[in-house]
Coordinates of C-alpha atoms in Angstrom, one line a residue:
M1 CA -31.8 15.7 10.3
K2 CA -34.9 17.9 10.5
L3 CA -34.7 21.5 11.6
A4 CA -37.0 20.9 14.5
E5 CA -34.6 18.3 15.9
L6 CA -31.8 20.8 15.8
H7 CA -33.6 23.0 18.3
H8 CA -33.0 20.3 21.0
F9 CA -29.3 20.9 20.9
N10 CA -27.5 23.7 22.6
T11 CA -23.8 24.6 22.7
N12 CA -23.2 22.1 25.5
Q13 CA -24.9 19.3 23.6
T14 CA -23.5 19.9 20.2
P15 CA -19.7 19.4 20.1
F16 CA -17.6 21.6 17.9
K17 CA -14.2 20.6 16.5
N18 CA -12.0 23.4 15.4
G19 CA -15.0 25.7 15.2
V20 CA -16.9 23.2 12.9
F21 CA -20.2 21.7 14.0
V22 CA -19.9 17.9 14.2
L23 CA -22.9 15.6 14.4
P24 CA -22.9 12.9 17.0
L25 CA -22.4 9.3 15.7
H26 CA -26.0 8.2 16.3
E27 CA -27.3 11.2 14.3
K28 CA -24.9 10.3 11.4
L29 CA -26.3 6.8 11.5
L30 CA -29.9 8.0 11.3
I31 CA -29.1 10.2 8.3
L32 CA -27.3 7.3 6.6
H33 CA -30.2 5.1 7.3
S34 CA -32.6 7.6 5.7
V35 CA -30.5 8.0 2.6
L36 CA -30.2 4.2 2.2
N37 CA -33.9 3.8 2.6
G38 CA -34.5 6.4 -0.2
K39 CA -32.1 4.6 -2.5
I40 CA -33.8 1.3 -1.8
R41 CA -37.2 2.8 -2.7
L42 CA -35.9 4.2 -5.9
E43 CA -34.3 0.8 -6.8
K44 CA -37.6 -0.9 -6.1
L45 CA -39.4 1.5 -8.4
K46 CA -36.8 1.0 -11.1
N47 CA -37.1 -2.8 -10.8
I48 CA -40.9 -2.5 -11.4
A49 CA -40.9 0.3 -14.0
V50 CA -38.3 -1.2 -16.3
P51 CA -39.9 -4.6 -16.9
V52 CA -43.3 -3.0 -17.3
T53 CA -41.9 -0.5 -19.9
L54 CA -40.2 -3.4 -21.8
I55 CA -43.4 -5.5 -21.8
L56 CA -45.5 -2.5 -22.9
I57 CA -43.1 -1.8 -25.9
A58 CA -43.2 -5.5 -26.9
T59 CA -47.0 -5.6 -26.6
V60 CA -47.5 -2.5 -28.8
F61 CA -45.3 -3.7 -31.6
T62 CA -46.7 -7.3 -31.4
G63 CA -50.2 -5.9 -31.6
L64 CA -49.1 -3.8 -34.7
S65 CA -47.8 -7.0 -36.3
L66 CA -51.0 -8.9 -35.6
A67 CA -53.2 -6.1 -36.9
L68 CA -51.4 -5.6 -40.2
H69 CA -50.8 -9.3 -40.8
R70 CA -54.5 -9.7 -41.7
N71 CA -54.0 -7.3 -44.6
T72 CA -50.6 -8.6 -45.7
M73 CA -50.2 -11.4 -48.2
A74 CA -47.6 -13.3 -46.2
R75 CA -47.4 -16.3 -44.0
W76 CA -46.8 -15.4 -40.3
W77 CA -43.3 -16.9 -40.3
Q78 CA -42.0 -15.0 -43.3
P79 CA -41.6 -11.5 -41.8
A80 CA -40.4 -13.2 -38.6
A81 CA -37.7 -15.2 -40.5
I82 CA -36.5 -12.0 -42.1
C83 CA -36.2 -10.1 -38.8
I84 CA -34.9 -13.0 -36.6
F85 CA -31.2 -12.6 -37.4
P86 CA -31.0 -8.8 -37.0
A87 CA -33.0 -9.3 -33.8
L88 CA -30.5 -11.9 -32.5
A89 CA -27.5 -9.6 -33.4
S90 CA -29.2 -6.6 -31.7
G91 CA -30.1 -8.6 -28.7
W92 CA -26.5 -9.7 -28.2
L93 CA -25.2 -6.2 -28.6
A94 CA -27.8 -4.7 -26.3
S95 CA -27.5 -7.4 -23.5
G96 CA -25.3 -5.1 -21.5
L97 CA -27.9 -2.3 -21.6
I98 CA -30.6 -4.7 -20.6
R99 CA -28.5 -5.8 -17.6
K100 CA -28.1 -2.2 -16.4
M101 CA -31.9 -1.7 -16.8
T102 CA -33.1 -5.0 -15.1
G103 CA -30.2 -5.9 -12.8
I104 CA -30.2 -9.5 -14.1
R105 CA -26.7 -10.9 -14.1
P106 CA -26.6 -13.9 -16.6
A107 CA -25.6 -12.6 -20.0
A108 CA -27.6 -15.2 -21.8
V109 CA -30.8 -14.1 -20.1
N110 CA -30.2 -10.5 -20.9
A111 CA -29.4 -11.4 -24.5
A112 CA -32.7 -13.4 -24.8
I113 CA -34.7 -10.5 -23.4
A114 CA -33.1 -8.0 -25.7
S115 CA -33.5 -10.3 -28.7
A116 CA -37.2 -10.9 -28.0
L117 CA -37.8 -7.2 -27.6
A118 CA -35.8 -6.4 -30.8
L119 CA -37.8 -9.1 -32.7
A120 CA -41.1 -7.6 -31.7
I121 CA -40.0 -4.1 -32.7
L122 CA -38.4 -5.1 -36.0
T123 CA -41.4 -7.3 -37.0
G124 CA -43.9 -4.6 -36.2
S125 CA -41.8 -2.0 -38.1
F126 CA -41.5 -4.4 -41.0
Y127 CA -45.3 -4.8 -41.3
A128 CA -45.8 -1.1 -40.9
A129 CA -43.3 -0.1 -43.6
N130 CA -44.5 -2.7 -46.0
F131 CA -48.2 -1.7 -45.6
F132 CA -48.0 2.1 -45.4
G133 CA -45.3 2.3 -48.0
S134 CA -47.1 0.3 -50.6
D135 CA -47.0 1.4 -54.3
K136 CA -50.4 2.9 -55.2
A137 CA -49.7 2.7 -58.9
S138 CA -49.6 -1.1 -58.6
R139 CA -53.2 -1.4 -57.4
R140 CA -55.2 -4.2 -58.9
V141 CA -58.4 -6.1 -58.2
Q142 CA -58.7 -9.8 -57.5
E143 CA -61.9 -11.8 -56.9
A144 CA -62.0 -14.0 -53.9
T145 CA -64.7 -16.3 -52.4
V146 CA -66.1 -16.0 -49.0
V147 CA -65.7 -19.3 -47.2
G148 CA -66.6 -18.5 -43.6
K149 CA -67.4 -15.8 -41.1
H150 CA -67.3 -15.6 -37.3
S151 CA -67.4 -13.1 -34.5
E152 CA -65.3 -12.7 -31.4
T153 CA -66.3 -11.2 -28.0
R154 CA -63.9 -8.7 -26.6
Y155 CA -64.0 -6.5 -23.5
H156 CA -63.4 -2.8 -23.0
T157 CA -60.9 -1.8 -20.3
K158 CA -62.5 -0.1 -17.3
R159 CA -60.5 2.1 -15.0
I160 CA -61.2 1.6 -11.3
S161 CA -58.7 4.0 -9.8
R162 CA -55.5 5.8 -10.9
N163 CA -53.4 2.6 -11.0
R164 CA -56.0 -0.1 -11.3
T165 CA -58.1 -1.3 -14.3
T166 CA -60.5 -4.2 -14.8
R167 CA -62.5 -5.8 -17.6
G168 CA -65.3 -3.6 -18.8
E169 CA -68.3 -4.1 -21.0
P170 CA -68.2 -6.8 -23.8
Y171 CA -68.4 -6.0 -27.5
N172 CA -68.3 -8.1 -30.7
V173 CA -65.8 -8.0 -33.5
Y174 CA -66.8 -9.5 -36.9
F175 CA -64.6 -11.4 -39.4
I176 CA -65.0 -13.0 -42.8
S177 CA -62.6 -15.6 -44.2
F178 CA -62.0 -15.8 -48.0
R179 CA -60.0 -17.8 -50.5
L180 CA -57.9 -16.1 -53.2
P181 CA -57.5 -17.5 -56.7
D182 CA -54.1 -19.0 -55.8
G183 CA -55.6 -20.9 -52.9
R184 CA -54.4 -18.7 -50.1
M185 CA -56.8 -18.1 -47.2
K186 CA -57.1 -14.7 -45.5
E187 CA -59.3 -13.1 -43.0
L188 CA -60.7 -9.5 -42.7
E189 CA -62.5 -7.6 -40.0
I190 CA -65.7 -6.0 -41.3
P191 CA -68.5 -3.8 -39.8
A192 CA -71.5 -5.6 -38.2
G193 CA -73.9 -4.5 -40.9
K194 CA -71.8 -6.0 -43.7
Y195 CA -71.2 -9.1 -41.6
V196 CA -74.9 -9.8 -41.4
K197 CA -75.5 -9.3 -45.2
T198 CA -72.4 -11.3 -46.3
R199 CA -73.2 -14.8 -47.5
I200 CA -70.9 -17.9 -47.6
N201 CA -69.7 -18.7 -51.1
S202 CA -70.4 -15.1 -52.3
S203 CA -67.8 -13.2 -54.3
L204 CA -65.5 -10.6 -52.8
K205 CA -63.4 -8.1 -54.8
I206 CA -60.0 -7.5 -53.1
H207 CA -58.0 -4.4 -53.9
I208 CA -54.3 -5.2 -53.7
E209 CA -51.1 -3.1 -53.8
D210 CA -47.4 -4.2 -53.9
G211 CA -45.9 -3.6 -50.4
M212 CA -42.8 -1.6 -50.0
L213 CA -40.8 -4.6 -48.7
G214 CA -42.1 -7.1 -51.3
F215 CA -45.3 -8.5 -49.8
P216 CA -48.6 -7.5 -51.4
V217 CA -51.1 -5.8 -49.1
I218 CA -54.9 -5.6 -49.1
K219 CA -56.0 -2.0 -49.1
D220 CA -59.7 -2.2 -49.5
Y221 CA -62.5 -4.6 -50.6
E222 CA -66.0 -4.7 -52.1
I223 CA -68.8 -6.8 -50.7
P224 CA -71.8 -7.6 -53.0
E225 CA -75.0 -6.6 -51.2
R226 CA -78.3 -7.2 -52.9
N227 CA -76.8 -6.9 -56.4
R228 CA -75.0 -3.7 -55.4
R229 CA -71.3 -3.3 -54.6
H230 CA -70.3 -1.5 -51.4
R231 CA -66.7 -0.5 -51.2
H232 CA -64.9 -0.2 -47.9
N233 CA -61.5 1.5 -47.5
I234 CA -59.1 -0.1 -45.0

């Protein structure tokens, strides 16, 4: 009850019991209603914030996996297959925590959410550890053949207000596809200037190191350009 409302009471209107001030029943109900409304608002915020946070975490680690996959000599399913069983075990153990966070009752649903989140985190961490922990002493050069190139149009994110964003200005990202001596195909993102000057069927020197977790990684490359070699560190 607000202080201003207390001024409307006098000793005749505010009952005392054994010298202790006692609120009338309707005032108690008003206070209880206010408290319950506050709890409901907090619960609604929690119901929104928790899923958004989980989706954001999964998105960050999935993006990390996709970015490093281009530079990792592995098929997409290999790191996922390595991480799937720890992810399932982690998901089952963490299903109770997910239930507390989301309020979802079925244990199977909570286990599935936790497993998907764990798989995204473990796979992203696997790619990162393998790439950034590579053995520099194992560096070697392999010659590949450029077999294709293409560009993709993407969009910047434009902030409209504090809590709203929209699609901003477009920009282009450039890629080349190449074939390694063992027949494997890979794709790399390259600067626009090198994209224009790179020719199909031209040679490409790839600098490879042994990844910490067993998968070779592409660290840098050399693109022939008018009989000169230009090296680009990744």
